[in-house]
Amino acid sequence: MRVEIWSDIACPWCYVGKARFEKALAAFPHRDEVEVVHRSFELDPGRAKDDVQPVLAMLTKKYGMSEAQAQAGEDNLGAQAAAEGLDYRTRGRDHGSTFDMHRLLHFAKEQGRQDQLIQILYRANFAEERSVFSEGTDRLVQLAVQAGLDEAAVRTVLADPAAYADEVRADEREAAELGANGVPFFVLDRKYGVSGAQPAEVFTQALSQAWGARSPLKLIDDGGAEACGPDGCAVPQN
């Protein structure tokens, strides 16, 4: 069974939602038969790479709230994250473009290191003092290497703005086609969708329902036509 997760590194509920989903997945009896794929979704598409600002300033401008309201929201998110065993800095974080991170995540998927990289990026953005936005390419390279990726290859990807750009945009178009207008958005076997950072119990129910709904293969004709198998190929008899 495949679970696709549309998310953004700048999305705090994606950070929390991933932890809740993984709690459910860890207890799922068929967890070793579940493939998890991370898909791209930018909350702030088109934002310039050098357009970096404090999170509170972004929130007050985008949502028209006061700084006190924005800070209260961050404090609430910190509490929600802590309940899932996650570190979360409620003060001093910044916000910027995540496009290069999404490009790197597509590269990491080819290398079998996607989940490792997204977890490192989440932690770097939400829990660590150093910025993933204002320190430039070297910071992203350092984090990608921590995820097990080759430094030279990572630098090559980041140096080419077109590298994996089409893959990012394709994910975002697909999200729109599926009706996802926010993240996190979980799609199970292209049959069931779960929107938002739901409690682990909801993910447990979704996994069980999707697993139970898998349709066994139906043969149109199993009438004994010749075929090859582990024991060899059938030899026609005259």
PDB file of C-alpha atoms in Angstrom:
ATOM      1  CA  MET A   1       0.000   0.000   0.000  1.00  0.00           C
ATOM      2  CA  ARG A   2       1.240   3.482  -0.823  1.00  0.00           C
ATOM      3  CA  VAL A   3       0.709   6.591   1.286  1.00  0.00           C
ATOM      4  CA  GLU A   4       1.511   9.927  -0.359  1.00  0.00           C
ATOM      5  CA  ILE A   5       1.965  12.963   1.854  1.00  0.00           C
ATOM      6  CA  TRP A   6       1.744  16.460   0.408  1.00  0.00           C
ATOM      7  CA  SER A   7       3.525  18.874   2.743  1.00  0.00           C
ATOM      8  CA  ASP A   8       5.799  21.897   3.057  1.00  0.00           C
ATOM      9  CA  ILE A   9       8.854  22.379   5.258  1.00  0.00           C
ATOM     10  CA  ALA A  10       7.481  25.762   6.337  1.00  0.00           C
ATOM     11  CA  CYS A  11       4.240  24.159   7.570  1.00  0.00           C
ATOM     12  CA  PRO A  12       4.210  23.512  11.337  1.00  0.00           C
ATOM     13  CA  TRP A  13       1.163  21.268  11.115  1.00  0.00           C
ATOM     14  CA  CYS A  14       3.027  19.129   8.569  1.00  0.00           C
ATOM     15  CA  TYR A  15       5.806  18.693  11.139  1.00  0.00           C
ATOM     16  CA  VAL A  16       3.287  17.674  13.813  1.00  0.00           C
ATOM     17  CA  GLY A  17       1.145  15.653  11.410  1.00  0.00           C
ATOM     18  CA  LYS A  18       4.107  13.580  10.244  1.00  0.00           C
ATOM     19  CA  ALA A  19       4.840  12.582  13.840  1.00  0.00           C
ATOM     20  CA  ARG A  20       1.215  11.599  14.438  1.00  0.00           C
ATOM     21  CA  PHE A  21       1.041   9.600  11.222  1.00  0.00           C
ATOM     22  CA  GLU A  22       4.284   7.795  12.048  1.00  0.00           C
ATOM     23  CA  LYS A  23       2.945   6.898  15.489  1.00  0.00           C
ATOM     24  CA  ALA A  24      -0.028   5.228  13.802  1.00  0.00           C
ATOM     25  CA  LEU A  25       2.159   3.589  11.160  1.00  0.00           C
ATOM     26  CA  ALA A  26       4.538   2.153  13.769  1.00  0.00           C
ATOM     27  CA  ALA A  27       1.636   0.283  15.374  1.00  0.00           C
ATOM     28  CA  PHE A  28       0.065  -0.803  12.084  1.00  0.00           C
ATOM     29  CA  PRO A  29       0.346  -4.598  11.639  1.00  0.00           C
ATOM     30  CA  HIS A  30       1.261  -4.250   7.944  1.00  0.00           C
ATOM     31  CA  ARG A  31       3.662  -1.312   8.341  1.00  0.00           C
ATOM     32  CA  ASP A  32       6.449  -3.109   6.466  1.00  0.00           C
ATOM     33  CA  GLU A  33       4.184  -3.261   3.413  1.00  0.00           C
ATOM     34  CA  VAL A  34       3.411   0.459   3.380  1.00  0.00           C
ATOM     35  CA  GLU A  35       5.420   2.719   1.082  1.00  0.00           C
ATOM     36  CA  VAL A  36       5.485   6.387   2.123  1.00  0.00           C
ATOM     37  CA  VAL A  37       6.188   9.032  -0.533  1.00  0.00           C
ATOM     38  CA  HIS A  38       6.523  12.740   0.225  1.00  0.00           C
ATOM     39  CA  ARG A  39       5.057  15.153  -2.323  1.00  0.00           C
ATOM     40  CA  SER A  40       5.731  18.844  -2.814  1.00  0.00           C
ATOM     41  CA  PHE A  41       3.375  21.649  -1.807  1.00  0.00           C
ATOM     42  CA  GLU A  42       4.585  25.232  -1.328  1.00  0.00           C
ATOM     43  CA  LEU A  43       2.590  27.399   1.053  1.00  0.00           C
ATOM     44  CA  ASP A  44       4.263  30.447  -0.441  1.00  0.00           C
ATOM     45  CA  PRO A  45       4.899  29.597  -4.117  1.00  0.00           C
ATOM     46  CA  GLY A  46       6.823  32.134  -6.123  1.00  0.00           C
ATOM     47  CA  ARG A  47       8.476  33.675  -3.085  1.00  0.00           C
ATOM     48  CA  ALA A  48      11.957  34.962  -3.960  1.00  0.00           C
ATOM     49  CA  LYS A  49      14.854  33.030  -2.491  1.00  0.00           C
ATOM     50  CA  ASP A  50      16.220  36.121  -0.740  1.00  0.00           C
ATOM     51  CA  ASP A  51      12.825  37.169   0.657  1.00  0.00           C
ATOM     52  CA  VAL A  52      13.254  36.043   4.271  1.00  0.00           C
ATOM     53  CA  GLN A  53      11.369  37.530   7.208  1.00  0.00           C
ATOM     54  CA  PRO A  54      10.539  36.674  10.833  1.00  0.00           C
ATOM     55  CA  VAL A  55       7.675  34.226  11.258  1.00  0.00           C
ATOM     56  CA  LEU A  56       5.691  36.674  13.387  1.00  0.00           C
ATOM     57  CA  ALA A  57       5.964  39.386  10.727  1.00  0.00           C
ATOM     58  CA  MET A  58       4.819  36.932   8.069  1.00  0.00           C
ATOM     59  CA  LEU A  59       1.831  35.813  10.149  1.00  0.00           C
ATOM     60  CA  THR A  60       0.678  39.331  11.022  1.00  0.00           C
ATOM     61  CA  LYS A  61       0.863  40.419   7.389  1.00  0.00           C
ATOM     62  CA  LYS A  62      -0.650  37.296   5.836  1.00  0.00           C
ATOM     63  CA  TYR A  63      -3.504  36.773   8.274  1.00  0.00           C
ATOM     64  CA  GLY A  64      -4.076  40.304   9.549  1.00  0.00           C
ATOM     65  CA  MET A  65      -3.577  39.296  13.164  1.00  0.00           C
ATOM     66  CA  SER A  66      -1.797  41.157  15.924  1.00  0.00           C
ATOM     67  CA  GLU A  67       1.713  40.179  16.969  1.00  0.00           C
ATOM     68  CA  ALA A  68       0.289  38.971  20.305  1.00  0.00           C
ATOM     69  CA  GLN A  69      -2.155  36.706  18.465  1.00  0.00           C
ATOM     70  CA  ALA A  70       0.605  35.387  16.217  1.00  0.00           C
ATOM     71  CA  GLN A  71       2.802  34.635  19.214  1.00  0.00           C
ATOM     72  CA  ALA A  72      -0.065  32.889  20.992  1.00  0.00           C
ATOM     73  CA  GLY A  73      -0.487  30.711  17.930  1.00  0.00           C
ATOM     74  CA  GLU A  74       3.195  29.827  17.960  1.00  0.00           C
ATOM     75  CA  ASP A  75       2.995  28.972  21.661  1.00  0.00           C
ATOM     76  CA  ASN A  76       0.038  26.688  20.968  1.00  0.00           C
ATOM     77  CA  LEU A  77       1.944  24.976  18.174  1.00  0.00           C
ATOM     78  CA  GLY A  78       4.892  24.512  20.499  1.00  0.00           C
ATOM     79  CA  ALA A  79       2.644  22.738  22.984  1.00  0.00           C
ATOM     80  CA  GLN A  80       1.145  20.535  20.264  1.00  0.00           C
ATOM     81  CA  ALA A  81       4.615  19.616  19.029  1.00  0.00           C
ATOM     82  CA  ALA A  82       5.844  18.858  22.550  1.00  0.00           C
ATOM     83  CA  ALA A  83       2.928  16.474  23.039  1.00  0.00           C
ATOM     84  CA  GLU A  84       4.298  14.471  20.104  1.00  0.00           C
ATOM     85  CA  GLY A  85       7.849  14.510  21.478  1.00  0.00           C
ATOM     86  CA  LEU A  86       9.010  17.201  19.041  1.00  0.00           C
ATOM     87  CA  ASP A  87      11.180  20.222  19.780  1.00  0.00           C
ATOM     88  CA  TYR A  88       9.729  23.531  18.582  1.00  0.00           C
ATOM     89  CA  ARG A  89      11.182  27.029  18.876  1.00  0.00           C
ATOM     90  CA  THR A  90       8.338  29.430  19.554  1.00  0.00           C
ATOM     91  CA  ARG A  91      10.595  32.474  19.345  1.00  0.00           C
ATOM     92  CA  GLY A  92      13.003  33.764  16.730  1.00  0.00           C
ATOM     93  CA  ARG A  93      12.191  31.566  13.724  1.00  0.00           C
ATOM     94  CA  ASP A  94      12.117  32.952  10.198  1.00  0.00           C
ATOM     95  CA  HIS A  95      10.232  32.169   6.989  1.00  0.00           C
ATOM     96  CA  GLY A  96      11.255  31.989   3.328  1.00  0.00           C
ATOM     97  CA  SER A  97      11.081  30.052   0.078  1.00  0.00           C
ATOM     98  CA  THR A  98      11.062  26.249   0.303  1.00  0.00           C
ATOM     99  CA  PHE A  99      11.374  25.611  -3.434  1.00  0.00           C
ATOM    100  CA  ASP A 100      15.023  24.484  -3.300  1.00  0.00           C
ATOM    101  CA  MET A 101      14.201  22.159  -0.416  1.00  0.00           C
ATOM    102  CA  HIS A 102      11.469  20.518  -2.459  1.00  0.00           C
ATOM    103  CA  ARG A 103      13.863  20.098  -5.377  1.00  0.00           C
ATOM    104  CA  LEU A 104      16.324  18.410  -3.039  1.00  0.00           C
ATOM    105  CA  LEU A 105      13.597  16.134  -1.684  1.00  0.00           C
ATOM    106  CA  HIS A 106      12.928  14.848  -5.205  1.00  0.00           C
ATOM    107  CA  PHE A 107      16.633  14.193  -5.648  1.00  0.00           C
ATOM    108  CA  ALA A 108      16.712  12.459  -2.256  1.00  0.00           C
ATOM    109  CA  LYS A 109      13.809  10.236  -3.317  1.00  0.00           C
ATOM    110  CA  GLU A 110      15.901   8.930  -6.207  1.00  0.00           C
ATOM    111  CA  GLN A 111      18.666   8.132  -3.715  1.00  0.00           C
ATOM    112  CA  GLY A 112      16.340   6.410  -1.252  1.00  0.00           C
ATOM    113  CA  ARG A 113      16.929   9.132   1.378  1.00  0.00           C
ATOM    114  CA  GLN A 114      13.764  11.216   1.092  1.00  0.00           C
ATOM    115  CA  ASP A 115      12.310  10.497   4.521  1.00  0.00           C
ATOM    116  CA  GLN A 116      15.667  11.100   6.185  1.00  0.00           C
ATOM    117  CA  LEU A 117      16.030  14.473   4.483  1.00  0.00           C
ATOM    118  CA  ILE A 118      12.527  15.740   5.178  1.00  0.00           C
ATOM    119  CA  GLN A 119      12.862  14.900   8.862  1.00  0.00           C
ATOM    120  CA  ILE A 120      16.202  16.725   9.058  1.00  0.00           C
ATOM    121  CA  LEU A 121      14.736  19.759   7.264  1.00  0.00           C
ATOM    122  CA  TYR A 122      11.747  19.854   9.597  1.00  0.00           C
ATOM    123  CA  ARG A 123      13.937  19.732  12.669  1.00  0.00           C
ATOM    124  CA  ALA A 124      16.300  22.352  11.294  1.00  0.00           C
ATOM    125  CA  ASN A 125      13.426  24.724  10.556  1.00  0.00           C
ATOM    126  CA  PHE A 126      11.351  24.258  13.683  1.00  0.00           C
ATOM    127  CA  ALA A 127      13.805  23.246  16.389  1.00  0.00           C
ATOM    128  CA  GLU A 128      17.292  24.549  15.616  1.00  0.00           C
ATOM    129  CA  GLU A 129      18.622  28.083  16.016  1.00  0.00           C
ATOM    130  CA  ARG A 130      20.331  28.268  12.624  1.00  0.00           C
ATOM    131  CA  SER A 131      18.072  29.322   9.760  1.00  0.00           C
ATOM    132  CA  VAL A 132      17.348  27.106   6.770  1.00  0.00           C
ATOM    133  CA  PHE A 133      16.424  30.227   4.800  1.00  0.00           C
ATOM    134  CA  SER A 134      18.925  32.999   5.441  1.00  0.00           C
ATOM    135  CA  GLU A 135      22.193  31.042   5.435  1.00  0.00           C
ATOM    136  CA  GLY A 136      22.032  30.113   1.769  1.00  0.00           C
ATOM    137  CA  THR A 137      23.179  27.059  -0.124  1.00  0.00           C
ATOM    138  CA  ASP A 138      25.826  25.918   2.349  1.00  0.00           C
ATOM    139  CA  ARG A 139      23.224  25.336   5.045  1.00  0.00           C
ATOM    140  CA  LEU A 140      21.068  23.174   2.774  1.00  0.00           C
ATOM    141  CA  VAL A 141      24.113  21.242   1.619  1.00  0.00           C
ATOM    142  CA  GLN A 142      25.108  20.558   5.218  1.00  0.00           C
ATOM    143  CA  LEU A 143      21.628  19.241   6.059  1.00  0.00           C
ATOM    144  CA  ALA A 144      21.470  17.109   2.914  1.00  0.00           C
ATOM    145  CA  VAL A 145      24.818  15.524   3.752  1.00  0.00           C
ATOM    146  CA  GLN A 146      23.465  14.709   7.213  1.00  0.00           C
ATOM    147  CA  ALA A 147      20.693  12.819   5.429  1.00  0.00           C
ATOM    148  CA  GLY A 148      23.294  10.698   3.627  1.00  0.00           C
ATOM    149  CA  LEU A 149      23.423  12.500   0.291  1.00  0.00           C
ATOM    150  CA  ASP A 150      26.601  13.189  -1.666  1.00  0.00           C
ATOM    151  CA  GLU A 151      27.797  16.768  -1.194  1.00  0.00           C
ATOM    152  CA  ALA A 152      28.965  17.323  -4.763  1.00  0.00           C
ATOM    153  CA  ALA A 153      25.712  15.955  -6.181  1.00  0.00           C
ATOM    154  CA  VAL A 154      23.664  18.166  -3.852  1.00  0.00           C
ATOM    155  CA  ARG A 155      25.613  21.250  -4.912  1.00  0.00           C
ATOM    156  CA  THR A 156      25.040  20.351  -8.555  1.00  0.00           C
ATOM    157  CA  VAL A 157      21.287  20.149  -7.992  1.00  0.00           C
ATOM    158  CA  LEU A 158      21.133  23.444  -6.107  1.00  0.00           C
ATOM    159  CA  ALA A 159      23.269  25.214  -8.713  1.00  0.00           C
ATOM    160  CA  ASP A 160      20.792  24.356 -11.475  1.00  0.00           C
ATOM    161  CA  PRO A 161      17.416  26.097 -10.914  1.00  0.00           C
ATOM    162  CA  ALA A 162      15.781  23.746 -13.412  1.00  0.00           C
ATOM    163  CA  ALA A 163      16.864  20.547 -11.648  1.00  0.00           C
ATOM    164  CA  TYR A 164      13.724  18.768 -10.345  1.00  0.00           C
ATOM    165  CA  ALA A 165      11.697  21.948 -10.800  1.00  0.00           C
ATOM    166  CA  ASP A 166       9.257  20.167 -13.106  1.00  0.00           C
ATOM    167  CA  GLU A 167       8.791  17.416 -10.522  1.00  0.00           C
ATOM    168  CA  VAL A 168       7.916  19.958  -7.846  1.00  0.00           C
ATOM    169  CA  ARG A 169       5.408  21.706 -10.084  1.00  0.00           C
ATOM    170  CA  ALA A 170       3.893  18.378 -11.135  1.00  0.00           C
ATOM    171  CA  ASP A 171       3.287  17.470  -7.483  1.00  0.00           C
ATOM    172  CA  GLU A 172       1.636  20.814  -6.887  1.00  0.00           C
ATOM    173  CA  ARG A 173      -0.628  20.456  -9.921  1.00  0.00           C
ATOM    174  CA  GLU A 174      -1.594  16.979  -8.780  1.00  0.00           C
ATOM    175  CA  ALA A 175      -2.448  18.270  -5.314  1.00  0.00           C
ATOM    176  CA  ALA A 176      -4.841  20.756  -6.888  1.00  0.00           C
ATOM    177  CA  GLU A 177      -6.411  18.027  -9.017  1.00  0.00           C
ATOM    178  CA  LEU A 178      -6.964  15.928  -5.896  1.00  0.00           C
ATOM    179  CA  GLY A 179      -8.653  18.848  -4.157  1.00  0.00           C
ATOM    180  CA  ALA A 180      -5.889  19.586  -1.668  1.00  0.00           C
ATOM    181  CA  ASN A 181      -5.888  23.285  -0.853  1.00  0.00           C
ATOM    182  CA  GLY A 182      -3.890  22.927   2.326  1.00  0.00           C
ATOM    183  CA  VAL A 183      -1.337  20.647   3.944  1.00  0.00           C
ATOM    184  CA  PRO A 184      -0.587  18.166   5.321  1.00  0.00           C
ATOM    185  CA  PHE A 185      -2.669  16.092   2.945  1.00  0.00           C
ATOM    186  CA  PHE A 186      -2.430  12.299   3.063  1.00  0.00           C
ATOM    187  CA  VAL A 187      -3.581  10.062   0.214  1.00  0.00           C
ATOM    188  CA  LEU A 188      -3.829   6.327   0.834  1.00  0.00           C
ATOM    189  CA  ASP A 189      -3.697   4.090  -2.233  1.00  0.00           C
ATOM    190  CA  ARG A 190      -5.381   6.864  -4.243  1.00  0.00           C
ATOM    191  CA  LYS A 191      -8.667   5.865  -2.590  1.00  0.00           C
ATOM    192  CA  TYR A 192      -8.751   7.721   0.714  1.00  0.00           C
ATOM    193  CA  GLY A 193      -7.661  11.194   1.722  1.00  0.00           C
ATOM    194  CA  VAL A 194      -6.893  12.588   5.165  1.00  0.00           C
ATOM    195  CA  SER A 195      -6.558  16.343   5.518  1.00  0.00           C
ATOM    196  CA  GLY A 196      -4.645  18.047   8.313  1.00  0.00           C
ATOM    197  CA  ALA A 197      -2.615  16.973  11.332  1.00  0.00           C
ATOM    198  CA  GLN A 198      -5.227  14.546  12.593  1.00  0.00           C
ATOM    199  CA  PRO A 199      -4.805  12.573  15.842  1.00  0.00           C
ATOM    200  CA  ALA A 200      -2.916   9.297  15.499  1.00  0.00           C
ATOM    201  CA  GLU A 201      -6.187   7.415  16.016  1.00  0.00           C
ATOM    202  CA  VAL A 202      -7.583   8.875  12.785  1.00  0.00           C
ATOM    203  CA  PHE A 203      -4.517   7.734  10.854  1.00  0.00           C
ATOM    204  CA  THR A 204      -4.829   4.283  12.419  1.00  0.00           C
ATOM    205  CA  GLN A 205      -8.422   4.068  11.201  1.00  0.00           C
ATOM    206  CA  ALA A 206      -7.476   5.329   7.738  1.00  0.00           C
ATOM    207  CA  LEU A 207      -4.644   2.820   7.365  1.00  0.00           C
ATOM    208  CA  SER A 208      -6.888  -0.066   8.432  1.00  0.00           C
ATOM    209  CA  GLN A 209      -9.691   1.020   6.131  1.00  0.00           C
ATOM    210  CA  ALA A 210      -7.413   1.476   3.139  1.00  0.00           C
ATOM    211  CA  TRP A 211      -5.725  -1.872   3.756  1.00  0.00           C
ATOM    212  CA  GLY A 212      -9.058  -3.665   4.029  1.00  0.00           C
ATOM    213  CA  ALA A 213     -10.352  -2.039   0.847  1.00  0.00           C
ATOM    214  CA  ARG A 214      -7.535  -3.296  -1.329  1.00  0.00           C
ATOM    215  CA  SER A 215      -9.066  -5.269  -4.201  1.00  0.00           C
ATOM    216  CA  PRO A 216      -7.575  -8.663  -4.969  1.00  0.00           C
ATOM    217  CA  LEU A 217      -6.567  -9.193  -8.573  1.00  0.00           C
ATOM    218  CA  LYS A 218      -9.404 -10.635 -10.623  1.00  0.00           C
ATOM    219  CA  LEU A 219      -8.398 -12.867 -13.508  1.00  0.00           C
ATOM    220  CA  ILE A 220     -10.411 -12.431 -16.678  1.00  0.00           C
ATOM    221  CA  ASP A 221      -9.483 -15.935 -17.816  1.00  0.00           C
ATOM    222  CA  ASP A 222      -7.529 -18.521 -15.879  1.00  0.00           C
ATOM    223  CA  GLY A 223      -8.393 -21.307 -18.279  1.00  0.00           C
ATOM    224  CA  GLY A 224      -5.007 -22.932 -18.483  1.00  0.00           C
ATOM    225  CA  ALA A 225      -3.227 -21.072 -21.286  1.00  0.00           C
ATOM    226  CA  GLU A 226       0.476 -21.830 -21.549  1.00  0.00           C
ATOM    227  CA  ALA A 227       2.766 -19.834 -19.239  1.00  0.00           C
ATOM    228  CA  CYS A 228       6.176 -19.938 -17.599  1.00  0.00           C
ATOM    229  CA  GLY A 229       6.663 -20.251 -13.851  1.00  0.00           C
ATOM    230  CA  PRO A 230       9.297 -21.097 -11.225  1.00  0.00           C
ATOM    231  CA  ASP A 231       9.307 -24.704 -12.395  1.00  0.00           C
ATOM    232  CA  GLY A 232       9.835 -23.840 -16.033  1.00  0.00           C
ATOM    233  CA  CYS A 233       7.633 -23.409 -19.089  1.00  0.00           C
ATOM    234  CA  ALA A 234       4.772 -25.611 -20.165  1.00  0.00           C
ATOM    235  CA  VAL A 235       5.636 -27.643 -23.229  1.00  0.00           C
ATOM    236  CA  PRO A 236       2.775 -28.061 -25.729  1.00  0.00           C
ATOM    237  CA  GLN A 237       1.765 -31.657 -26.204  1.00  0.00           C
ATOM    238  CA  ASN A 238       0.642 -32.924 -29.614  1.00  0.00           C
TER     239      ASN A 238
END
